[in-house]
Amino acid sequence: MGRLRSDVMVGRACAFLMAAAQDRKPVGGWTHNFYRYPARFSPRFARAVILAFSNPGDTVFDPFMGGGTTLVEAAVTGRRSAGTDINPLAFFVARVKTTPLSESEITEIEQWGRALASDLKLRNSVTRPIGSTWQGYDRNISDRKTWPIRKTLELAVMHVRRLGNWRMQQFARCILLRSGQWALDCRSTIPSATQFRWRFLKFLEEMAGDAREYTQALGSGIDADENRNLLAPVCLSRSVIGVEKEEQLASHFPPALILTSPPYPGVHVLYHRWQVQGRRETPAPFWIVGSPDGNGASHYTFGDRKRRGLAPYFEILRGAFNSLARIADNNTLMVQLVAFSEPSWQLPMYLKILEEVGFREIRPTSVVNSQDARIWRAVPNRKWYADQRGVTTSSKEVILFHRLA
Ligand SMILES: C[S@@+](CC[C@H](N)C(=O)[O-])C[C@H]1O[C@@H](n2cnc3c(N)ncnc32)[C@H](O)[C@@H]1O
């Protein structure tokens, strides 16, 4: 897309994007419901941006991919895509959501799940994970109300290795992850083990259906397998800082579109824990997916938000966007959705850093709802993940358009 043309298109696409950004409908479709990743995009917004600013066959890159919303929408609309994230949980979720499965694999998972559900008896014995890696994985999920869910999950995780390959095993763990989140995260009443088993079966059926549709969307026409290989997104578990040297992504750069949402300045989002019965945090999701964590919240949010002037945040931001400037070219458009706890000083600082590393902002003058020609929306009580009780900071979010100066 030519430079001038893309500037004009940013303006024209605004009405469309404004409607998509205001979208409050529950997240759904394709594999989006496999996990409720905190602060995830509305798929409708991701799709609107991808359709407006890229063509089939182009590459879309999401450096802070989270649960992979951008990648799923890119793949089902015929774009090549890639993403990175520093959180092993995000990497796990994004990879399961974007990996096509064959019909025989999906059938095997369904059979495994149905057989398992009748095997999850609380009186059955379980091999508990041992060793320092999993120390504390059961924190805050071992009291009178929560232990039956923990034990059911332990029994189920033990059975995952019966599945024949890593793709199926990861998928199975994702069903357990979703069931565990449903049962434990931000709930006032913890369900019984029986209710948990029913819910597991419901998710099994739903996710198998979603995986079929997603796989079909990627591989259509006479070259179905070839299409699928080409469109299956590449997910990497790594920081975006230094991504310009990443050999696995060499054929994806420069991307036509960078669509992303980085950690937000001054806004608290709990990416790596579940909150059980109030604000008691558990690292259980890492144990369920089989990827150890060990990092504090600030690892995932660009540093300690309590430090004066958010100094660590802006330092990491600079490193991240410096790497993005190196993988972009003159035709790359970068679209971000960013929330600010205090936009009055955080936004100018944010933009200054982007400018210093080489990005120029494009402001769509046709925008009607704001004085600064940017698309804003208020997010009272963190509405887009309002079910994360306890996270109450109100903030404003904005869509920013950039490309190389
Ligand atoms: C707002 S979330 C992205 C959500 C995503 N748009 C979605 O739809 O799920 C920001 C993500 O940035 C990730 N992150 C933080 N520091 C990072 C870094 N240095 N490199 C890559 N990802 C990072 C966090 O782990 C988090 O998943």
XYZ file of C-alpha atoms and ligand atoms in Angstrom:
432
model
C 0.000 0.000 0.000
C 1.518 3.366 -1.044
C 2.432 5.862 1.679
C -0.004 8.628 0.749
C -2.753 6.157 0.010
C -2.432 4.582 3.415
C -2.627 8.024 5.133
C -5.863 8.738 3.303
C -7.153 5.268 4.080
C -6.549 5.726 7.793
C -8.933 8.696 7.644
C -11.544 6.841 5.620
C -11.479 3.742 7.803
C -12.157 5.701 10.972
C -15.931 5.462 11.129
C -15.626 1.735 10.647
C -12.961 1.442 13.348
C -14.838 3.650 15.792
C -17.822 1.329 15.634
C -15.580 -1.711 16.044
C -13.693 -0.142 18.967
C -16.962 0.522 20.812
C -17.956 -3.124 20.406
C -19.241 -4.454 23.738
C -20.593 -7.760 22.486
C -19.272 -10.864 24.243
C -16.127 -12.227 22.623
C -16.894 -15.195 20.395
C -16.323 -16.976 17.108
C -13.465 -19.094 15.762
C -11.177 -20.126 18.630
C -11.452 -16.833 20.544
C -13.229 -18.339 23.524
C -10.540 -20.898 24.330
C -9.331 -18.691 27.169
C -10.246 -15.297 28.599
C -6.874 -13.614 28.325
C -6.883 -10.351 30.318
C -7.202 -7.099 28.334
C -7.739 -8.965 25.088
C -8.871 -7.221 21.931
C -12.398 -7.403 20.706
C -12.049 -9.737 17.689
C -14.331 -7.389 15.808
C -11.875 -4.555 16.297
C -8.902 -6.723 15.244
C -10.763 -7.855 12.140
C -11.805 -4.315 11.191
C -8.187 -3.123 11.333
C -6.875 -6.138 9.389
C -9.496 -5.750 6.645
C -8.979 -1.998 6.375
C -5.181 -1.981 6.283
C -3.935 -5.217 4.746
C -4.641 -7.512 1.829
C -4.873 -11.299 1.671
C -1.329 -12.693 1.508
C 0.150 -9.730 3.475
C 1.878 -10.301 6.800
C 0.386 -9.055 10.075
C 2.590 -8.965 13.172
C 1.484 -8.650 16.799
C 4.514 -8.156 19.074
C 2.367 -8.315 22.258
C 0.073 -11.061 21.046
C -1.468 -12.028 24.427
C -4.103 -14.674 23.741
C -3.587 -14.341 19.974
C -6.729 -12.424 18.913
C -4.866 -10.648 16.095
C -3.341 -13.884 14.811
C -6.635 -15.780 14.689
C -8.337 -12.958 12.773
C -5.360 -12.592 10.437
C -5.322 -16.312 9.640
C -9.052 -16.631 8.944
C -8.958 -13.590 6.651
C -6.131 -15.057 4.568
C -3.152 -13.116 5.964
C 0.171 -14.573 7.061
C 0.853 -13.676 10.661
C 3.269 -13.908 13.548
C 3.353 -12.860 17.171
C 5.564 -12.723 20.243
C 4.795 -12.559 23.956
C 6.932 -12.696 27.070
C 4.254 -14.556 29.046
C 4.441 -18.381 28.655
C 0.700 -18.508 29.334
C -0.010 -16.132 26.434
C 2.277 -18.159 24.187
C 0.487 -21.359 25.155
C -2.996 -19.926 24.543
C -2.071 -18.187 21.277
C -0.422 -21.329 19.938
C -3.351 -23.625 20.758
C -5.829 -21.131 19.299
C -3.903 -20.822 16.053
C -2.694 -24.404 15.423
C -4.855 -26.217 12.863
C -5.768 -29.815 13.799
C -6.650 -32.683 11.493
C -10.055 -34.358 11.732
C -8.480 -37.508 13.197
C -6.711 -35.451 15.882
C -9.952 -33.694 16.859
C -11.792 -37.021 17.025
C -9.069 -38.513 19.223
C -9.315 -35.550 21.603
C -13.100 -35.943 21.809
C -12.775 -39.635 22.637
C -10.069 -38.924 25.204
C -12.204 -36.234 26.884
C -15.356 -38.351 27.086
C -13.445 -41.293 28.546
C -11.664 -39.001 30.979
C -14.799 -37.364 32.364
C -16.006 -40.672 33.779
C -12.541 -41.327 35.254
C -12.301 -38.150 37.317
C -13.423 -39.607 40.656
C -12.220 -37.725 43.685
C -11.373 -40.991 45.463
C -8.901 -41.968 42.698
C -5.275 -41.539 43.606
C -3.164 -38.926 41.944
C 0.544 -38.389 41.404
C 1.196 -34.875 42.616
C 3.772 -32.839 40.714
C 7.061 -32.819 42.600
C 10.302 -30.895 42.414
C 11.085 -27.214 42.785
C 9.569 -26.318 39.386
C 6.036 -26.847 40.596
C 6.472 -25.761 44.167
C 3.475 -23.678 45.218
C 1.377 -24.448 42.107
C -1.507 -25.348 44.439
C -1.335 -22.066 46.330
C -4.794 -20.825 47.305
C -6.586 -23.766 45.694
C -6.313 -26.256 48.529
C -8.941 -25.205 51.039
C -12.277 -26.845 51.839
C -14.063 -25.314 48.838
C -11.353 -25.441 46.204
C -9.537 -28.754 46.745
C -12.072 -30.856 44.737
C -11.413 -28.684 41.662
C -7.662 -28.877 42.219
C -7.756 -32.657 42.564
C -9.988 -33.099 39.500
C -7.513 -31.002 37.521
C -4.574 -33.028 38.869
C -6.247 -36.261 37.757
C -6.997 -34.856 34.323
C -3.515 -33.395 33.756
C -2.083 -36.858 34.527
C -4.113 -38.311 31.633
C -3.057 -35.763 29.012
C 0.003 -37.759 28.020
C -2.256 -40.528 26.699
C -2.842 -38.382 23.630
C -0.606 -39.171 20.673
C 1.190 -35.893 19.912
C 1.994 -32.457 21.374
C -0.722 -30.679 19.362
C -3.443 -32.842 20.891
C -1.870 -32.697 24.344
C -1.720 -28.902 24.249
C -5.311 -28.719 23.083
C -6.400 -30.998 25.936
C -4.539 -28.866 28.453
C -6.304 -25.814 27.023
C -9.708 -27.379 27.684
C -8.578 -27.946 31.265
C -7.234 -24.411 31.477
C -10.546 -22.993 30.342
C -12.468 -25.236 32.742
C -10.134 -24.236 35.584
C -10.553 -20.541 34.818
C -14.313 -20.977 34.741
C -14.274 -22.751 38.128
C -11.750 -20.665 40.034
C -10.939 -17.269 38.572
C -12.866 -14.297 39.971
C -15.804 -16.390 41.136
C -17.730 -15.826 44.299
C -19.036 -19.422 44.432
C -16.753 -22.343 43.647
C -18.600 -25.108 41.733
C -18.625 -28.753 42.836
C -16.455 -31.419 41.163
C -19.569 -32.754 39.381
C -20.437 -29.332 37.986
C -16.808 -29.006 36.900
C -16.946 -32.303 34.983
C -20.114 -31.242 33.149
C -18.554 -27.944 32.234
C -15.409 -29.702 31.013
C -17.540 -31.827 28.657
C -19.369 -28.763 27.378
C -16.074 -26.973 26.662
C -14.682 -30.120 25.021
C -17.588 -30.215 22.587
C -17.537 -26.471 21.916
C -13.787 -26.250 21.394
C -13.686 -29.299 19.126
C -16.327 -27.621 16.935
C -14.420 -24.313 16.944
C -11.165 -26.089 16.027
C -12.900 -27.748 13.053
C -14.217 -24.436 11.769
C -10.899 -22.677 12.261
C -8.967 -25.427 10.463
C -11.436 -25.373 7.580
C -11.177 -21.587 7.285
C -7.410 -21.838 6.891
C -7.372 -24.579 4.314
C -9.879 -24.158 1.556
C -9.805 -24.818 -2.161
C -7.732 -27.411 -4.006
C -4.516 -26.488 -2.200
C -6.048 -26.908 1.242
C -2.945 -28.289 2.964
C -0.645 -25.772 1.361
C -2.943 -22.890 2.388
C -3.093 -24.191 5.917
C 0.693 -24.342 6.216
C 1.053 -20.887 4.788
C -1.599 -19.273 6.980
C -0.900 -21.035 10.286
C 0.462 -18.198 12.447
C 3.946 -18.358 13.949
C 3.855 -17.783 17.732
C 7.055 -17.206 19.672
C 7.598 -17.178 23.411
C 9.994 -14.278 23.714
C 10.314 -10.542 24.270
C 9.819 -8.270 21.311
C 13.053 -6.555 22.271
C 15.646 -7.884 19.827
C 13.043 -9.450 17.514
C 14.822 -7.943 14.511
C 17.450 -10.683 14.977
C 14.897 -13.520 15.174
C 15.681 -15.935 12.366
C 12.338 -17.734 12.566
C 10.585 -14.511 11.623
C 12.943 -13.341 8.883
C 10.475 -14.267 6.121
C 7.675 -12.330 7.889
C 9.507 -9.009 8.026
C 8.835 -6.268 7.071
C 5.139 -6.792 7.866
C 2.427 -4.830 6.052
C 0.625 -4.251 9.350
C 1.655 -4.258 13.001
C -1.524 -4.557 15.061
C -1.024 -4.645 18.782
C -1.809 -3.588 22.299
C 1.194 -3.281 24.631
C 1.016 -3.306 28.434
C -0.582 -0.035 29.513
C 1.146 2.725 31.477
C -0.055 2.860 35.072
C -2.886 0.358 34.557
C -2.835 -2.798 36.621
C -3.663 -5.972 34.696
C -3.050 -9.402 36.185
C -1.809 -11.394 33.186
C -0.254 -14.306 35.035
C -2.467 -15.316 37.944
C -6.043 -16.226 38.733
C -7.816 -14.571 41.603
C -9.546 -17.056 43.850
C -12.273 -16.157 46.316
C -11.471 -12.477 46.528
C -7.942 -11.420 45.784
C -6.041 -14.578 46.631
C -3.757 -15.264 43.675
C -2.860 -18.663 42.313
C -0.184 -19.607 39.732
C -2.214 -22.747 38.862
C -2.680 -21.800 35.156
C 1.064 -22.312 34.546
C 0.956 -25.762 36.099
C -2.119 -26.731 34.028
C -0.424 -25.757 30.770
C 2.897 -27.306 31.863
C 5.004 -24.122 31.479
C 6.658 -22.904 34.647
C 6.486 -19.230 35.586
C 8.461 -17.602 38.386
C 8.076 -13.991 37.481
C 6.275 -11.250 39.332
C 3.494 -9.138 37.832
C 5.891 -6.377 36.781
C 7.667 -8.766 34.389
C 4.565 -8.714 32.185
C 3.639 -5.055 32.547
C 6.869 -3.251 31.560
C 8.156 -2.891 35.110
C 6.974 -1.631 38.446
C 4.106 0.806 37.948
C 4.708 2.357 41.374
C 8.110 3.759 40.359
C 8.196 7.524 39.973
C 7.190 8.728 36.526
C 6.851 5.098 35.427
C 10.556 5.176 34.526
C 10.938 1.394 33.960
C 7.795 1.353 31.823
C 9.036 3.991 29.425
C 12.524 2.502 29.251
C 11.163 -0.905 28.188
C 8.712 0.784 25.812
C 11.657 2.452 24.095
C 13.494 -0.857 23.663
C 10.389 -2.579 22.319
C 9.497 0.072 19.745
C 13.123 0.491 18.742
C 13.013 -3.176 17.680
C 9.702 -2.615 15.872
C 11.197 0.326 13.971
C 13.909 -2.052 12.747
C 11.535 -4.646 11.346
C 9.206 -2.115 9.674
C 9.652 -0.469 6.303
C 8.073 2.601 4.714
C 4.916 0.698 3.832
C 4.322 -0.774 7.294
C 1.374 0.690 9.170
C 1.327 0.254 12.950
C -2.042 0.338 14.734
C -2.181 0.171 18.526
C -4.899 0.173 21.110
C -3.466 1.622 24.319
C -5.078 2.443 27.653
C -3.751 5.126 29.997
C -4.466 5.684 33.665
C -3.490 9.368 33.237
C -3.531 10.260 29.549
C -2.669 13.950 30.134
C 1.017 13.238 30.752
C 1.392 9.583 29.764
C 0.225 9.983 26.162
C 2.693 12.795 25.265
C 5.522 10.809 26.868
C 4.467 7.666 25.004
C 4.328 9.493 21.662
C 7.657 11.225 22.269
C 9.398 7.884 22.728
C 7.839 6.465 19.572
C 8.978 9.526 17.670
C 12.506 9.260 19.051
C 12.845 5.685 17.798
C 11.607 6.686 14.339
C 7.788 6.457 14.201
C 5.576 9.268 12.929
C 1.979 9.513 14.104
C -0.870 9.699 11.569
C -3.922 11.484 12.914
C -7.147 10.850 11.038
C -8.685 14.304 10.692
C -12.078 12.846 9.840
C -12.588 11.626 13.393
C -15.656 13.228 14.900
C -15.690 12.298 18.542
C -12.539 13.926 19.794
C -10.752 17.250 19.887
C -7.351 15.819 19.203
C -8.276 13.840 16.054
C -7.751 10.534 17.784
C -10.251 7.769 18.464
C -10.810 7.528 22.236
C -13.078 5.537 24.441
C -13.523 5.608 28.179
C -13.121 2.280 29.919
C -14.908 2.674 33.251
C -14.036 -0.110 35.689
C -11.968 -1.863 33.050
C -15.154 -2.812 31.241
C -13.550 -5.070 28.649
C -12.667 -7.561 31.326
C -15.134 -6.505 33.943
C -15.409 -10.027 35.248
C -11.895 -9.593 36.702
C -13.250 -8.179 39.918
C -10.754 -6.316 41.993
C -9.300 -4.498 38.991
C -11.011 -1.178 39.227
C -8.780 1.569 37.870
C -10.740 3.586 35.379
C -8.849 4.600 32.282
C -9.135 5.801 28.708
C -7.963 3.987 25.662
C -7.008 5.316 22.280
C -6.225 3.958 18.828
C -2.857 5.181 17.557
C -1.626 5.000 13.959
C 2.062 5.201 13.123
C 4.600 4.448 10.515
C 8.227 5.150 9.965
C 9.088 8.827 9.654
C -2.630 -5.914 26.496
S -1.883 -7.509 26.443
C -2.198 -8.018 24.796
C -3.555 -8.650 24.636
C -3.839 -9.101 23.231
N -4.060 -7.969 22.331
C -5.039 -10.056 23.157
O -5.975 -9.816 22.367
O -5.061 -11.030 23.911
C -0.166 -7.112 26.479
C 0.785 -8.302 26.429
O 2.129 -7.840 26.355
C 2.943 -8.881 26.888
N 4.321 -8.371 27.100
C 4.818 -7.643 28.127
N 6.105 -7.350 27.929
C 6.457 -7.888 26.731
C 7.650 -7.915 25.953
N 8.772 -7.301 26.370
N 7.647 -8.553 24.758
C 6.507 -9.182 24.315
N 5.359 -9.194 25.022
C 5.312 -8.558 26.196
C 2.198 -9.285 28.142
O 2.602 -10.564 28.584
C 0.740 -9.246 27.634
O 0.346 -10.523 27.213
